[in-house]
């Protein structure tokens, strides 16, 4: 199971990076097109969709690596049982909240598909396509939270704690 989860997080990182590269390609193509007195139709909206997809796909892997901003004013002062309880509450809340967002985002994506919603820009892009990438990212975030919640329940450290130790050392 750990191998499959590691693969999932890595695949999300790679796909998120691909979307970042696509943004760069769109920007460079716009620059060269403008030098040739041309335009790249829809490049702005495509770059926006790529940015949203990249951001959401990298949420779960960023949690696992300890890259999210955490305010540990209270948690860092606690040790032992009290710290574990606070971590469990925070991870439970994070899992529930991200699960709520993922559920409703995926429902909205299905509605966009069902209604045939199109983007408002130059290119009539079906909105469910960029929304689906964002939904996948939210589902991966839920899995990452659940992964850490189960680890703390089992008495192990959350991934972001051990990742933070590695980056500090």
Short mmCIF file of C-alpha atoms in Angstrom, two decimals, residues 53-167:
data_model
loop_
_atom_site.label_atom_id
_atom_site.label_comp_id
_atom_site.label_asym_id
_atom_site.label_seq_id
_atom_site.Cartn_x
_atom_site.Cartn_y
_atom_site.Cartn_z
CA UNK A 53 -4.24 22.35 -12.07
CA UNK A 54 -0.60 22.60 -10.95
CA UNK A 55 -1.52 24.19 -7.63
CA UNK A 56 -4.20 21.65 -6.75
CA UNK A 57 -2.22 18.61 -7.91
CA UNK A 58 0.70 19.60 -5.70
CA UNK A 59 -1.33 20.15 -2.50
CA UNK A 60 -1.12 16.53 -1.30
CA UNK A 61 2.57 16.04 -2.04
CA UNK A 62 3.34 19.41 -0.43
CA UNK A 63 1.57 18.27 2.76
CA UNK A 64 3.61 15.07 2.77
CA UNK A 65 6.87 16.99 2.36
CA UNK A 66 6.04 19.48 5.10
CA UNK A 67 5.98 22.35 2.61
CA UNK A 68 2.66 23.82 3.75
CA UNK A 69 2.81 26.74 6.14
CA UNK A 70 1.96 25.48 9.62
CA UNK A 71 1.52 27.65 12.64
CA UNK A 72 2.86 25.47 15.40
CA UNK A 73 2.73 27.97 18.27
CA UNK A 74 0.64 25.60 20.39
CA UNK A 75 1.58 22.21 18.95
CA UNK A 76 5.34 22.81 19.14
CA UNK A 77 5.10 23.51 22.87
CA UNK A 78 3.29 20.23 23.58
CA UNK A 79 4.90 16.83 24.14
CA UNK A 80 3.65 13.27 24.40
CA UNK A 81 -0.08 12.57 24.74
CA UNK A 82 -1.36 16.16 24.56
CA UNK A 83 0.60 16.79 21.36
CA UNK A 84 -0.75 13.58 19.84
CA UNK A 85 -4.33 14.60 20.68
CA UNK A 86 -3.88 18.04 19.10
CA UNK A 87 -2.27 16.47 16.00
CA UNK A 88 -5.18 14.02 15.73
CA UNK A 89 -7.74 16.83 16.00
CA UNK A 90 -5.92 18.94 13.41
CA UNK A 91 -5.48 16.02 11.00
CA UNK A 92 -9.10 14.94 11.52
CA UNK A 93 -10.31 18.46 10.81
CA UNK A 94 -8.02 18.76 7.76
CA UNK A 95 -9.23 15.40 6.43
CA UNK A 96 -12.89 16.31 6.93
CA UNK A 97 -12.55 19.80 5.46
CA UNK A 98 -10.56 18.70 2.40
CA UNK A 99 -12.98 15.78 1.94
CA UNK A 100 -15.90 18.20 2.01
CA UNK A 101 -14.24 20.43 -0.61
CA UNK A 102 -13.30 17.45 -2.79
CA UNK A 103 -16.82 16.00 -2.69
CA UNK A 104 -18.52 19.24 -3.66
CA UNK A 105 -15.85 20.16 -6.21
CA UNK A 106 -16.31 16.80 -7.94
CA UNK A 107 -20.08 17.27 -7.89
CA UNK A 108 -19.64 20.70 -9.48
CA UNK A 109 -17.30 19.18 -12.08
CA UNK A 110 -19.92 16.58 -12.94
CA UNK A 111 -22.57 19.30 -13.24
CA UNK A 112 -20.28 21.27 -15.58
CA UNK A 113 -19.88 18.14 -17.69
CA UNK A 114 -23.60 17.37 -17.59
CA UNK A 115 -24.65 20.92 -18.53
CA UNK A 116 -21.90 21.32 -21.14
CA UNK A 117 -20.46 24.45 -19.51
CA UNK A 118 -17.81 26.18 -21.58
CA UNK A 119 -15.14 28.72 -20.64
CA UNK A 120 -15.93 32.39 -21.23
CA UNK A 121 -12.69 33.16 -23.05
CA UNK A 122 -11.58 33.04 -26.66
CA UNK A 123 -11.45 29.24 -26.67
CA UNK A 124 -14.68 27.40 -25.78
CA UNK A 125 -12.98 24.91 -23.45
CA UNK A 126 -15.32 22.56 -21.58
CA UNK A 127 -14.96 23.64 -17.94
CA UNK A 128 -15.06 20.11 -16.60
CA UNK A 129 -11.56 19.49 -17.98
CA UNK A 130 -9.67 22.01 -15.78
CA UNK A 131 -12.13 21.37 -12.94
CA UNK A 132 -11.35 17.65 -13.08
CA UNK A 133 -7.62 18.28 -12.65
CA UNK A 134 -8.39 20.40 -9.61
CA UNK A 135 -10.74 17.71 -8.26
CA UNK A 136 -8.07 15.04 -8.63
CA UNK A 137 -5.68 17.27 -6.68
CA UNK A 138 -8.24 17.68 -3.89
CA UNK A 139 -8.79 13.91 -3.72
CA UNK A 140 -5.02 13.39 -3.43
CA UNK A 141 -4.96 15.97 -0.62
CA UNK A 142 -7.69 14.02 1.21
CA UNK A 143 -5.67 10.83 0.78
CA UNK A 144 -2.53 12.57 2.12
CA UNK A 145 -4.42 13.87 5.17
CA UNK A 146 -5.97 10.45 5.78
CA UNK A 147 -2.55 8.81 5.37
CA UNK A 148 -1.09 11.08 8.07
CA UNK A 149 -4.15 10.72 10.31
CA UNK A 150 -3.82 6.94 10.24
CA UNK A 151 -0.08 7.19 10.91
CA UNK A 152 -0.64 9.33 14.02
CA UNK A 153 -3.45 7.02 15.21
CA UNK A 154 -0.97 4.13 14.92
CA UNK A 155 1.57 6.04 17.02
CA UNK A 156 3.89 7.07 14.21
CA UNK A 157 4.91 10.58 13.16
CA UNK A 158 3.00 12.43 10.50
CA UNK A 159 4.90 12.71 7.21
CA UNK A 160 5.24 16.49 7.48
CA UNK A 161 6.96 16.13 10.87
CA UNK A 162 9.60 13.71 9.62
CA UNK A 163 9.99 15.73 6.39
CA UNK A 164 10.57 18.87 8.47
CA UNK A 165 13.24 17.08 10.49
CA UNK A 166 15.04 16.00 7.32
CA UNK A 167 15.06 19.51 5.84
#
